[in-house]
Amino acid sequence: MKRKSLKIVIMVLTIIMMSSTLGFAETDIGQINTNKFGIWTLIPPLVAIVLAFITKNVVVSLFIGILSGSFILNISGSSVHFALVNAFLDVVNRAVGSLADPWNAGIILQVLAIGGVINLVAKMGGAKAIAEGLSRRAKTAKSTQLITWFAGLLVFFDDYANSLIIGPMMRPVADKMKISRERLAFIIDATAAPIAGLAIVSTWIGLEVGLIGDAFNGIGIKADAFGVFLNTIPYRFYNILILAFIVITTLLLKDFGPMRKAEIRARQGKSLDSEIAIDSVNDHSDLEPKEGVKLSIWNAIIPIGTLIVAALIAFYYSGYSSIMSGEDASLIQLLSDSPLSFVSIREAFSASDASVALFQSALLASVVAIVMAVSQKIFTVSEAIEVWVDGMKTLVITGVILICAWSLSSVIKELGTAKYLIKLLSGSFPPFLLPSLIFVLGAIISFSTGTAYGTMGILMPLAVPLANSINPDMSFIVVSTSAVLTGAIFGDHCSPISDTTILSSMGAGCNHIDHVRTQMPYALFTALITVVFGYIPAGLGIPVYIVLPLAIVAVFIGVQIFGRKVDIVEECV
């Protein structure tokens, strides 16, 4: 019986992989290269990740990772020297291609524009006014971290916007309360993708619902994709548990591993090393307002509020325009009859171009900030624009890193790295372990590729049919579906080449590798609880209203066991 089940699993997996290859022409080259290069397809992500930890230079690590992948693609039938030259040229072409992509260009532009807005807000005294206002409420390390966590929940609609808005705004308060930049970056990162992935109105939902719908159609099941998405929310164990982990560790003021060391250094007013100390001073001075400016929280609330509100409006307008110019008659009718209904707003957000919408909102917020600065006679028009451009300069390195990360992703996709991992790790297993296996597989692929989106797109067409073939019960399929979404986010959360990981460290003003190094034990701890107390019991059919509370209790007990107090100096608490 076991052999028969194994044969069925292998047969179904093979059919799915073949059908996905035939159904998506753009993945043919990846499948071919997977068969051609085998284990060598793992070299680029491994090189980038290992070098990132060794050198602590993300740009160099990513560049060499891209170069190694391009070299593998060009070595066949060529001399080593010729392949190396072609690989270098290929790296250049991929960088240009990444920047030429409209989505990527929109992300770069909105990152730069938001940098300009934040700098204007700081020079106008808005950031310091907010910091002083929050510091009156955030009187302890606990309250500061809880306020940062809550602020992260409020910017639910996009993970990029979350990282870039919350970090710079809370950084001065965290510094005053002697909270480490590593801890701040962790809270920002853990309330970025996990929240955006859960939100029923966000830039993620279009991808998630679309993938779910396609997967269910592929197995001949007519299901409401959005309804399935809603059913997966209680089973998004990692997303929920990492949010609970932040609150628990904050209330207990307990940390462990490298994060505890970073927190103790921060409580004692020390930096990791002289280089980071210099960077921290420079970062803080950049947030100082122009001399003589009267501090006003409205100089922050109005521009940042404009950014958030305008982003929501831009998401809706972008999606509305896309739907109305499309061919889906039912959606067109829906938006025509009730344009402001919940369903209409959800569909519009799903169809929006998030990168363009965010750039539009950031540009509008920039204009508002410039007008405010000029009208209050803080700056002339020329000075305000110069301050805005100076803010962009601080995030140019972020753009460089993003371009490198996207280029590496394109190499990995062409080599078929993810497909090789699936083929390598898929095998026989008890049915109740399938959600856990999917979670781990998604984490490995997402960690290696640095993209949650891409991982979801790869695994969803495989996981849903596989779950259906093993256990056709809808609840089991829903659990397996949620494992795809959370596994992708967990791996992305850990990966040093992930967009959101990069942006979180930049937003918090934290050394990127230090952020990854201190965050990873927490992510791994939460992932272990997710598997042992989440997906294994759920795979056995235990109701989620029992599983989820027990998993949260397990997080609490784990923190009590492994965590140790960081309030070495009592003035912060």
mmCIF file with all atom_site columns, N, CA and C in Angstrom, residues 74 83 233 329-330 523:
data_model
loop_
_atom_site.group_PDB
_atom_site.id
_atom_site.type_symbol
_atom_site.label_atom_id
_atom_site.label_alt_id
_atom_site.label_comp_id
_atom_site.label_asym_id
_atom_site.label_entity_id
_atom_site.label_seq_id
_atom_site.pdbx_PDB_ins_code
_atom_site.Cartn_x
_atom_site.Cartn_y
_atom_site.Cartn_z
_atom_site.occupancy
_atom_site.B_iso_or_equiv
_atom_site.pdbx_formal_charge
_atom_site.auth_seq_id
_atom_site.auth_comp_id
_atom_site.auth_asym_id
_atom_site.auth_atom_id
_atom_site.pdbx_PDB_model_num
ATOM 1  N N  . ASN A 1 74  ? 27.071  30.231 -19.764 1.00 0.00 ? 74  ASN A N  1
ATOM 2  C CA . ASN A 1 74  ? 27.885  30.481 -20.954 1.00 0.00 ? 74  ASN A CA 1
ATOM 3  C C  . ASN A 1 74  ? 29.054  29.504 -21.127 1.00 0.00 ? 74  ASN A C  1
ATOM 4  N N  . ALA A 1 83  ? 33.830  32.438 -21.946 1.00 0.00 ? 83  ALA A N  1
ATOM 5  C CA . ALA A 1 83  ? 32.635  32.333 -21.112 1.00 0.00 ? 83  ALA A CA 1
ATOM 6  C C  . ALA A 1 83  ? 32.626  33.424 -20.041 1.00 0.00 ? 83  ALA A C  1
ATOM 7  N N  . ILE A 1 233 ? -6.351  32.254 6.084   1.00 0.00 ? 233 ILE A N  1
ATOM 8  C CA . ILE A 1 233 ? -5.814  33.227 7.044   1.00 0.00 ? 233 ILE A CA 1
ATOM 9  C C  . ILE A 1 233 ? -5.557  32.624 8.424   1.00 0.00 ? 233 ILE A C  1
ATOM 10 N N  . ALA A 1 329 ? -16.278 41.172 -18.449 1.00 0.00 ? 329 ALA A N  1
ATOM 11 C CA . ALA A 1 329 ? -17.567 41.879 -18.418 1.00 0.00 ? 329 ALA A CA 1
ATOM 12 C C  . ALA A 1 329 ? -18.162 41.915 -17.014 1.00 0.00 ? 329 ALA A C  1
ATOM 13 N N  . SER A 1 330 ? -18.009 40.832 -16.254 1.00 0.00 ? 330 SER A N  1
ATOM 14 C CA . SER A 1 330 ? -18.600 40.786 -14.919 1.00 0.00 ? 330 SER A CA 1
ATOM 15 C C  . SER A 1 330 ? -17.941 41.795 -13.980 1.00 0.00 ? 330 SER A C  1
ATOM 16 N N  . ALA A 1 523 ? 13.405  34.124 13.333  1.00 0.00 ? 523 ALA A N  1
ATOM 17 C CA . ALA A 1 523 ? 12.584  33.571 12.262  1.00 0.00 ? 523 ALA A CA 1
ATOM 18 C C  . ALA A 1 523 ? 12.602  32.043 12.302  1.00 0.00 ? 523 ALA A C  1
#
